[in-house]
mmCIF file of N, CA and C in Angstrom:
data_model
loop_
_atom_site.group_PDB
_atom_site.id
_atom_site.type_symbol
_atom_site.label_atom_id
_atom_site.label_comp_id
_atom_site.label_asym_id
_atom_site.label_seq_id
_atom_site.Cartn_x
_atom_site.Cartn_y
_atom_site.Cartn_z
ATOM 1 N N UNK A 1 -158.393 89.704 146.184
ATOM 2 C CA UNK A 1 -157.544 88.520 146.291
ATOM 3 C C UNK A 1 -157.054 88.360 147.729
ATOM 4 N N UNK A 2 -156.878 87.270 147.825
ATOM 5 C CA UNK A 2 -156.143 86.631 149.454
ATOM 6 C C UNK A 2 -154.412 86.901 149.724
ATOM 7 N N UNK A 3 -154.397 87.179 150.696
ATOM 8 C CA UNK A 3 -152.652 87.640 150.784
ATOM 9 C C UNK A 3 -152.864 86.094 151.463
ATOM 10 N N UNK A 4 -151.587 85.456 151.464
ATOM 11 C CA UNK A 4 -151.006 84.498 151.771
ATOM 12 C C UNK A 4 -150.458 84.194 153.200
ATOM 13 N N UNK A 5 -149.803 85.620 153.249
ATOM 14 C CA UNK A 5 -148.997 86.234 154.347
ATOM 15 C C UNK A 5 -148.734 87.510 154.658
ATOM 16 N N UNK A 6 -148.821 87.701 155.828
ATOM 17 C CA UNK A 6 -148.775 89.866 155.726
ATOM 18 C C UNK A 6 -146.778 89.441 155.747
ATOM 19 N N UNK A 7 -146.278 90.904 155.394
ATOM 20 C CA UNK A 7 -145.159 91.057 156.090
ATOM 21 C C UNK A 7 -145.018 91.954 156.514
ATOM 22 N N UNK A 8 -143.752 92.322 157.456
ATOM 23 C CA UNK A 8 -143.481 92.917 158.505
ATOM 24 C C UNK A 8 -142.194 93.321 158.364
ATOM 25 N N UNK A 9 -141.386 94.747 158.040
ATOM 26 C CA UNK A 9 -140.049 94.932 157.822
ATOM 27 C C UNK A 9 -139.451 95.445 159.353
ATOM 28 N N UNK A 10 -138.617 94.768 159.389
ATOM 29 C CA UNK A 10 -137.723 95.235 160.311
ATOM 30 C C UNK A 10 -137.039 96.427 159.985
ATOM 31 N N UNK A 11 -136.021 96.952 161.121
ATOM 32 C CA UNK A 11 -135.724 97.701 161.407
ATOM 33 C C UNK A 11 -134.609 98.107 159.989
ATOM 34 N N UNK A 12 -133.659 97.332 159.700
ATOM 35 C CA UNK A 12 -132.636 97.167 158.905
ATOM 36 C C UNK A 12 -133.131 96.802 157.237
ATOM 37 N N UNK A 13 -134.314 96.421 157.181
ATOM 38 C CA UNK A 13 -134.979 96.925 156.097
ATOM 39 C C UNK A 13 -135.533 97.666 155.844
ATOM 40 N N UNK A 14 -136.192 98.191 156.623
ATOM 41 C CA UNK A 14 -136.756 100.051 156.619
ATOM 42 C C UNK A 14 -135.322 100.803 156.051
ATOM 43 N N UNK A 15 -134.546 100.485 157.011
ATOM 44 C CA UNK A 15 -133.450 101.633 156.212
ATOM 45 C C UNK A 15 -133.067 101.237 155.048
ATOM 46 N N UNK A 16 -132.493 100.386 154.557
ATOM 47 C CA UNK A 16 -132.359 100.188 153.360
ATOM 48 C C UNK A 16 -133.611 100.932 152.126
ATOM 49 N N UNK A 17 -134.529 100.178 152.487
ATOM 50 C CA UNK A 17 -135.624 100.603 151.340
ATOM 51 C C UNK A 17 -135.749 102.616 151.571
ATOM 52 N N UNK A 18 -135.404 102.972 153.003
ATOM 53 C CA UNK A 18 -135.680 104.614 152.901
ATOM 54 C C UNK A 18 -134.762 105.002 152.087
ATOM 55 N N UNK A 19 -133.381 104.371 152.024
ATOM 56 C CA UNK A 19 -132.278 104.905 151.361
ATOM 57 C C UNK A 19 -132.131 105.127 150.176
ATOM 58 N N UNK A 20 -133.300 104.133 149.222
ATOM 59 C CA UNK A 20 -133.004 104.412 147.842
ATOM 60 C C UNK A 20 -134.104 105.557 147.350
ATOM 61 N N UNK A 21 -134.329 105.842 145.705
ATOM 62 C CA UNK A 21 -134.727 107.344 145.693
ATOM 63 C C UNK A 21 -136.879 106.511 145.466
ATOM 64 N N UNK A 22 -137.241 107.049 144.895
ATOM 65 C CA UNK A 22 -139.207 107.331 145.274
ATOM 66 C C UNK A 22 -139.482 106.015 144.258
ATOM 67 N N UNK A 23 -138.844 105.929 142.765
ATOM 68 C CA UNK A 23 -139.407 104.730 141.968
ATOM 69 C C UNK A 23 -138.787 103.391 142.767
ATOM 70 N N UNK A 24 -137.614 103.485 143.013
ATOM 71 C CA UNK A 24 -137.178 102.137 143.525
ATOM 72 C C UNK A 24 -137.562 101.747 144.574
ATOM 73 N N UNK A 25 -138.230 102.755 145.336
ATOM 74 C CA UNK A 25 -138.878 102.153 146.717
ATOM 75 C C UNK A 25 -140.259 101.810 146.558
ATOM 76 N N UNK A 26 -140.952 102.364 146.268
ATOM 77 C CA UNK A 26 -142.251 101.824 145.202
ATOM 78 C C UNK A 26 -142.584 100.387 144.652
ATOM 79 N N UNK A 27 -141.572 100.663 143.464
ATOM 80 C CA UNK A 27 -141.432 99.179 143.141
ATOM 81 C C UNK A 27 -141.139 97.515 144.434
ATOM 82 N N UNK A 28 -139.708 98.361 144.686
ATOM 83 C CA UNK A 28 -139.754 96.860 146.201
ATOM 84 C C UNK A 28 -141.235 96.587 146.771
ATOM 85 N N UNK A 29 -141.729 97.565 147.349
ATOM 86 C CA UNK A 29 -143.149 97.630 148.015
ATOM 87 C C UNK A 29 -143.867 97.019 147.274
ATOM 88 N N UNK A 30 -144.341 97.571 145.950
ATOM 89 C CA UNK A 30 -145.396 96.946 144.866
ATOM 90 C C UNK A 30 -144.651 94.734 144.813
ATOM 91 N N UNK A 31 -143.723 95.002 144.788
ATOM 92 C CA UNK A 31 -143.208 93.343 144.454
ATOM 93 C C UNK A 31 -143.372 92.657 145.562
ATOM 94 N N UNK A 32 -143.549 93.311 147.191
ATOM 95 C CA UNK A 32 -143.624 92.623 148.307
ATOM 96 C C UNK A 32 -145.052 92.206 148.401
ATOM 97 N N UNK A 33 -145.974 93.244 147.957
ATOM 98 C CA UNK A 33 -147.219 93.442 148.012
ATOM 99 C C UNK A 33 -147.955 92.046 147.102
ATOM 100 N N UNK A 34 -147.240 92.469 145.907
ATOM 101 C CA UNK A 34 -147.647 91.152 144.419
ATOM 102 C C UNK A 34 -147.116 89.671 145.145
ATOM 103 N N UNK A 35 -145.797 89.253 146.316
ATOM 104 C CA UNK A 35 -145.931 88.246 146.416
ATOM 105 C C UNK A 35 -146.472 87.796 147.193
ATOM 106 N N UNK A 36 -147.197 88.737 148.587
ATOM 107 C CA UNK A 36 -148.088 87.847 148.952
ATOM 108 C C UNK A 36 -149.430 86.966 148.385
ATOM 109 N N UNK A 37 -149.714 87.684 147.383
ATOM 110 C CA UNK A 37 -150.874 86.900 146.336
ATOM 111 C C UNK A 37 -150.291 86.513 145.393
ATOM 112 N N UNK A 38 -149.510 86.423 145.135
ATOM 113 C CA UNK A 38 -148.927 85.147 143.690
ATOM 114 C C UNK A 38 -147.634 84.810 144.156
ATOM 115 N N UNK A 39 -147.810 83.102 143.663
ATOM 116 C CA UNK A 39 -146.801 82.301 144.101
ATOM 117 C C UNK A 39 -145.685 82.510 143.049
ATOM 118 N N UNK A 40 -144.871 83.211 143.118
ATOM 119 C CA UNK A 40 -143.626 83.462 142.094
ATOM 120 C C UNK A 40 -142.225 83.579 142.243
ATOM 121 N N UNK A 41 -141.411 82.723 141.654
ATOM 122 C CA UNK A 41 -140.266 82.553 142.585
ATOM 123 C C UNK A 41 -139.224 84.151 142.002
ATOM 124 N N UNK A 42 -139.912 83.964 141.037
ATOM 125 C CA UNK A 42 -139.492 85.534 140.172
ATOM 126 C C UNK A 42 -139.539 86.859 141.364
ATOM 127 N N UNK A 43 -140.500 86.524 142.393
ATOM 128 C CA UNK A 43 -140.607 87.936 143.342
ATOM 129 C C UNK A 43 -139.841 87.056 144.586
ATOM 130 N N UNK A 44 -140.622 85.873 145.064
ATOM 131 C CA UNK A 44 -140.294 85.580 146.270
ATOM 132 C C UNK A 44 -139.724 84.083 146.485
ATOM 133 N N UNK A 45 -138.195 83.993 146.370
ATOM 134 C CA UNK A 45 -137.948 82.514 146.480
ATOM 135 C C UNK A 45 -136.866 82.438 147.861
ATOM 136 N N UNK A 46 -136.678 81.163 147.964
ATOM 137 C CA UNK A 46 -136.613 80.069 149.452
ATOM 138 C C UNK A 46 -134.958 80.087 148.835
ATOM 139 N N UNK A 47 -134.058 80.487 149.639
ATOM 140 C CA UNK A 47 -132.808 80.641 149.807
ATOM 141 C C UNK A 47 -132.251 79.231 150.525
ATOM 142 N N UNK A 48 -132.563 79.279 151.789
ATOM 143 C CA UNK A 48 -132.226 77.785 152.359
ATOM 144 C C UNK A 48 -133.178 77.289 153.381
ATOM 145 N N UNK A 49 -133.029 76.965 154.485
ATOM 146 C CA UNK A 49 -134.411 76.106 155.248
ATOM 147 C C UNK A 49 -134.725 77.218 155.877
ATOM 148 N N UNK A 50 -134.387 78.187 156.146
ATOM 149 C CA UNK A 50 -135.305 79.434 156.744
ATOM 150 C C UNK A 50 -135.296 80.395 156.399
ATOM 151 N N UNK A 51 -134.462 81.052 154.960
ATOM 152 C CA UNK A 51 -134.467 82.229 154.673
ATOM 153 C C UNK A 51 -134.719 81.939 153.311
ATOM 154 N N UNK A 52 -135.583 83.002 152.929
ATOM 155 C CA UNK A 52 -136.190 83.620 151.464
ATOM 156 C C UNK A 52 -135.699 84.944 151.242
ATOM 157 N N UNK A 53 -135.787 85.411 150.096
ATOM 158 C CA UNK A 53 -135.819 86.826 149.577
ATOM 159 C C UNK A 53 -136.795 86.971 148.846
ATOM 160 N N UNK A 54 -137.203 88.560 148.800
ATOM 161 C CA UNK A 54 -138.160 89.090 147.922
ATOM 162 C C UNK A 54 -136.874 89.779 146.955
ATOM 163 N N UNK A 55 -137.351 89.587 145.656
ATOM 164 C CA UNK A 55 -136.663 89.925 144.603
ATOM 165 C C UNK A 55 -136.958 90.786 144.132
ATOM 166 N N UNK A 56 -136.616 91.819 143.354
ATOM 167 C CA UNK A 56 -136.608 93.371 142.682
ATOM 168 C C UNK A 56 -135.629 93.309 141.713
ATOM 169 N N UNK A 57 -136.057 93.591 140.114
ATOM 170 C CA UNK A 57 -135.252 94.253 139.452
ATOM 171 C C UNK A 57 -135.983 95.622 138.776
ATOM 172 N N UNK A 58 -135.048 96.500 139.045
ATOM 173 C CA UNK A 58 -135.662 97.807 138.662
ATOM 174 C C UNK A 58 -134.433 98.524 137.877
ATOM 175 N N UNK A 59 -134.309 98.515 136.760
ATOM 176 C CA UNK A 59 -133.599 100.091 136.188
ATOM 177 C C UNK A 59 -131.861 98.734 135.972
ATOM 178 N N UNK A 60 -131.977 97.967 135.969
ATOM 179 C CA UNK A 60 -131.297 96.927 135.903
ATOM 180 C C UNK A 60 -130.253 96.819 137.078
ATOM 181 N N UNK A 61 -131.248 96.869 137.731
ATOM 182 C CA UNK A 61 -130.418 96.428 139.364
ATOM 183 C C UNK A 61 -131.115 95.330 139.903
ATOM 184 N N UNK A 62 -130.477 94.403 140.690
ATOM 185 C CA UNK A 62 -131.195 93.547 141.595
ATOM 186 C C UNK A 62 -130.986 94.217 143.068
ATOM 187 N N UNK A 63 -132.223 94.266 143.207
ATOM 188 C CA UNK A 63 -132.726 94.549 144.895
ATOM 189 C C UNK A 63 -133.159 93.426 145.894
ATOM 190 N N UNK A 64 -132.666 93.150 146.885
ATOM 191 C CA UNK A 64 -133.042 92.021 147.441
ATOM 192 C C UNK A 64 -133.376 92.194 149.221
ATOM 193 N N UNK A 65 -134.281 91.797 148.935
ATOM 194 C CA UNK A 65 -135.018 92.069 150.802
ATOM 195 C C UNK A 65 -134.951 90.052 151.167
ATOM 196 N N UNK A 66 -134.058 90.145 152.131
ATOM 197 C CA UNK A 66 -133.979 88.920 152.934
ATOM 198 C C UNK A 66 -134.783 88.461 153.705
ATOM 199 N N UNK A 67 -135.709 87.860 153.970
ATOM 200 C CA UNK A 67 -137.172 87.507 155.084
ATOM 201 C C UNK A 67 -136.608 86.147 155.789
ATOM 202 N N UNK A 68 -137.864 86.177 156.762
ATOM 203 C CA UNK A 68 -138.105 84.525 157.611
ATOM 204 C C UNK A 68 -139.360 84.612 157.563
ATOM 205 N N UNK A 69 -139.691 83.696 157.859
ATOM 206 C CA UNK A 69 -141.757 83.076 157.904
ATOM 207 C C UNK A 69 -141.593 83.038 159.973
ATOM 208 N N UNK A 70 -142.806 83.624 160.698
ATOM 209 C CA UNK A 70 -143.147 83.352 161.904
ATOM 210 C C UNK A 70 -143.923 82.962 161.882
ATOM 211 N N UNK A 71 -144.328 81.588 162.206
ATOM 212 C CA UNK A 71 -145.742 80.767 162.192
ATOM 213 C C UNK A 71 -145.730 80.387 163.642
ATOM 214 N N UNK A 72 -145.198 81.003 164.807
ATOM 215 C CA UNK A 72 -145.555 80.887 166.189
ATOM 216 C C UNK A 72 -146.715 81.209 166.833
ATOM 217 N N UNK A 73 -147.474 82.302 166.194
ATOM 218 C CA UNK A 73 -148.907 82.606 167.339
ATOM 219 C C UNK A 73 -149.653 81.848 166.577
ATOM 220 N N UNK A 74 -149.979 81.310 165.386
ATOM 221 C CA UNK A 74 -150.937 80.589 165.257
ATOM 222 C C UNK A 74 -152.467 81.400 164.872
ATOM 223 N N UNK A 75 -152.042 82.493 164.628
ATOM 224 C CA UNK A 75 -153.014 83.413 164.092
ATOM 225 C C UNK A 75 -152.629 83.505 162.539
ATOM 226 N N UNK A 76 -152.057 84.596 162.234
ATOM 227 C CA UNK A 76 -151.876 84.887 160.559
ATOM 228 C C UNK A 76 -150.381 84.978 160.398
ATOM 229 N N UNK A 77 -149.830 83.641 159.040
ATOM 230 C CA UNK A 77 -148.562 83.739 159.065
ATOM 231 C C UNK A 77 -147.819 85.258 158.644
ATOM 232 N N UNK A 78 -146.888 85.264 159.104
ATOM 233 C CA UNK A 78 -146.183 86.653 158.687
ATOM 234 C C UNK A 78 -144.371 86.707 158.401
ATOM 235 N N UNK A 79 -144.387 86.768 157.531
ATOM 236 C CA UNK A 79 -142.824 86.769 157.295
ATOM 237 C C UNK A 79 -142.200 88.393 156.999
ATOM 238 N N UNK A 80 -141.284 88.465 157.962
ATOM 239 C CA UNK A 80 -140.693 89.461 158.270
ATOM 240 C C UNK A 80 -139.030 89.614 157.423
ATOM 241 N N UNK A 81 -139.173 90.504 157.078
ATOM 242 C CA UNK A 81 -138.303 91.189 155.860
ATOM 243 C C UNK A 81 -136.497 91.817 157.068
ATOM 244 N N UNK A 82 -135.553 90.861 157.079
ATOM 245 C CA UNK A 82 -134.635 91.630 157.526
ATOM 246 C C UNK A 82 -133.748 92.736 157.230
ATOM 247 N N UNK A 83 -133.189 92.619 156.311
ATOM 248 C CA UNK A 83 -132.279 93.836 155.967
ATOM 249 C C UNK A 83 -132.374 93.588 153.781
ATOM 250 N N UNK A 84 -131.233 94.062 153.429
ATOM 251 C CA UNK A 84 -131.768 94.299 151.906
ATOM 252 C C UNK A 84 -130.652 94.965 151.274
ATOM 253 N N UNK A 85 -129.832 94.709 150.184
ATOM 254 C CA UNK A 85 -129.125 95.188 149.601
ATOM 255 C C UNK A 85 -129.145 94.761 147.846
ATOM 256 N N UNK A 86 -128.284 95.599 147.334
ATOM 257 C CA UNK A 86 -128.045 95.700 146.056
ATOM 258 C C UNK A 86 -127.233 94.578 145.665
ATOM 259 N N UNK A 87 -127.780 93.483 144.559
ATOM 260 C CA UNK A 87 -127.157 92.216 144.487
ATOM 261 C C UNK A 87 -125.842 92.531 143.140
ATOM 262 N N UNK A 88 -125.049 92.103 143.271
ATOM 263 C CA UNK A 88 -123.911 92.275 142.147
ATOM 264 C C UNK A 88 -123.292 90.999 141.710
ATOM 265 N N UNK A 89 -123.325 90.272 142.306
ATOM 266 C CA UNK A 89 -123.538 88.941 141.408
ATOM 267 C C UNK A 89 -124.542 87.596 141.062
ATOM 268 N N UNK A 90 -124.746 86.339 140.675
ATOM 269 C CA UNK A 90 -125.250 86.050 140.339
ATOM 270 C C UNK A 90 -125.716 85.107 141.623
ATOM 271 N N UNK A 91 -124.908 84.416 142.143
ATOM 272 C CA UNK A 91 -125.230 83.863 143.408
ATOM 273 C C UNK A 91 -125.260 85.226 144.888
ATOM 274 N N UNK A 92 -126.608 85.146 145.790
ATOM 275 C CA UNK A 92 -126.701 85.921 147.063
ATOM 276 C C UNK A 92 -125.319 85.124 147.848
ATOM 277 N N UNK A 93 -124.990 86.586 148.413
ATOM 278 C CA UNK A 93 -123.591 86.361 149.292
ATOM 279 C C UNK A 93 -123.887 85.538 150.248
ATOM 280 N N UNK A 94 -122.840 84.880 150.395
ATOM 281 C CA UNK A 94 -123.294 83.409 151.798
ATOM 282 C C UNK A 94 -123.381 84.592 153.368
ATOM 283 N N UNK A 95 -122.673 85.602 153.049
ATOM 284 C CA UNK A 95 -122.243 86.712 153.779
ATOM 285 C C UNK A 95 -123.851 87.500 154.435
ATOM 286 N N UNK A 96 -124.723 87.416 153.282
ATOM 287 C CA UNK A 96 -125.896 88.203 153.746
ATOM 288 C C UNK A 96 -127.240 87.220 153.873
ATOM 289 N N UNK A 97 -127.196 85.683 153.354
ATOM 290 C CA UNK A 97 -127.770 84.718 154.279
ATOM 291 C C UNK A 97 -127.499 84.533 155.698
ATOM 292 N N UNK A 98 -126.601 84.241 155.767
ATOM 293 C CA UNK A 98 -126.237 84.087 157.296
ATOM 294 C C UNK A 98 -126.169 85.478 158.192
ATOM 295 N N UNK A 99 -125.952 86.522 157.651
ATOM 296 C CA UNK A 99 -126.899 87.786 158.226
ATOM 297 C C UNK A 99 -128.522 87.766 159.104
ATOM 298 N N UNK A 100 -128.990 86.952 157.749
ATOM 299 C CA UNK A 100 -130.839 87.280 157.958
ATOM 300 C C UNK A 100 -130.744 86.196 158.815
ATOM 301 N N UNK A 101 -130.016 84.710 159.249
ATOM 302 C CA UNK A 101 -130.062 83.941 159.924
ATOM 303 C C UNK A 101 -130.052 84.767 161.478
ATOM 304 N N UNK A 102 -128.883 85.218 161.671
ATOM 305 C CA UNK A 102 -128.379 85.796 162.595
ATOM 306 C C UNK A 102 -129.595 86.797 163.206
ATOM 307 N N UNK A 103 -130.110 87.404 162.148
ATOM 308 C CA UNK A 103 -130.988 88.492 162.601
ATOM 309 C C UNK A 103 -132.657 87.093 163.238
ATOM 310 N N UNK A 104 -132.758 86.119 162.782
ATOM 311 C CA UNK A 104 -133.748 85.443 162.678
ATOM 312 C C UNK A 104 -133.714 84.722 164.160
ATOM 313 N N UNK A 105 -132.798 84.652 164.285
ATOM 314 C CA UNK A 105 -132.558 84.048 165.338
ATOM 315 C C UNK A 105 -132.713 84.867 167.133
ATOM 316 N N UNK A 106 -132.125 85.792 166.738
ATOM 317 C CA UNK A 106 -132.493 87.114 167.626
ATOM 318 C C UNK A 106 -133.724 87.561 167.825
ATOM 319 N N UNK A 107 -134.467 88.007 167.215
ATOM 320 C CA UNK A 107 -135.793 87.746 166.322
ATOM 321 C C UNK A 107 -136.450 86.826 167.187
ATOM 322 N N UNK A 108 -136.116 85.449 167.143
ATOM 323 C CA UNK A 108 -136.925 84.459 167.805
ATOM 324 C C UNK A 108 -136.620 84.612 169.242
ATOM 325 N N UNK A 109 -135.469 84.946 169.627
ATOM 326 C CA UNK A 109 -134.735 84.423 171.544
ATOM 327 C C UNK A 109 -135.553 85.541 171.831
ATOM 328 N N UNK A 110 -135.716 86.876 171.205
ATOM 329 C CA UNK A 110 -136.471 88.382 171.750
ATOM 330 C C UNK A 110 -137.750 87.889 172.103
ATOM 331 N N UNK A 111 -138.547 87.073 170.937
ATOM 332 C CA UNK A 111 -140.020 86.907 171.317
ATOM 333 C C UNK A 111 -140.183 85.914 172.606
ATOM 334 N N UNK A 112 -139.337 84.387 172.244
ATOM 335 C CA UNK A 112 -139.591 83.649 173.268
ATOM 336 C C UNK A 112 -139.400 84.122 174.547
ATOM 337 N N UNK A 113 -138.330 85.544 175.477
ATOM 338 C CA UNK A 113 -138.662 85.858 176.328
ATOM 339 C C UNK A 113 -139.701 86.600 176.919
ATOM 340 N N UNK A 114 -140.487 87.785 175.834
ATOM 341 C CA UNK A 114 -141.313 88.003 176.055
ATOM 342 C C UNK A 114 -142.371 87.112 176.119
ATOM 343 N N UNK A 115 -142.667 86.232 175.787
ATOM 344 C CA UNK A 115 -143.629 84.952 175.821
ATOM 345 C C UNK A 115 -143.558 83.905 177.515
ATOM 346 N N UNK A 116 -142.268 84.474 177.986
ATOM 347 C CA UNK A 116 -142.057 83.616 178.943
ATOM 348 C C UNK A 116 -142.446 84.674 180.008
ATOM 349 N N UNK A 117 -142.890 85.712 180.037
ATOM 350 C CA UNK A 117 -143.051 86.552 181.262
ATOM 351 C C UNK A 117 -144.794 87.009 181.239
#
């Protein structure tokens, strides 16, 4: 099957996902893996105009990895996974959108200078 999109975890999602124990990290991986080939909002849905999450429920927890899409080189899209926490209520905290914004944004000013030299 065709991946859609590779992704790419940052720094602040690496730790998160190292932090939890061998099934729950597995699983996130296996669900990141399943949404690049299936369109499912169940794994991977669109938060607001630039941020998505990959979704996880395991052992009746929600796990949530925050992403952005980079469609700048024009080679293979890739959406990069920012940070990730344990969800406890029903709506994602406006607190950890505007996180992955913050991180997205940084993210972009980092590349465009390297692009400019």
């Amino acid at each position: 099957m065709d991946r859609k999109f590779n992704v790419d975890f940052l720094g602040e999602a690496i730790d998160f996902i190292e932090s939890l124990d061998d099934k729950t990290r597995t699983k996130i991986y296996y669900n990141a893996r399943k949404a690049q080939i299936v369109n499912d909002a169940e794994l991977f849905k669109k938060l607001n105009e630039f941020i998505w999450e990959f979704r996880t429920l395991f052992n009746k927890k929600y796990y949530r990895l925050l992403a952005f899409w980079d469609k700048t080189d024009n080679k293979e899209t890739l959406v990069l996974a920012t940070h990730g926490f344990v969800k406890k209520t029903q709506k994602t905290p406006k607190s950890e959108i505007k996180k992955a914004g913050e991180i997205r944004t940084a993210y972009f000013e980092q590349k465009n200078k390297k692009n400019e030299k």
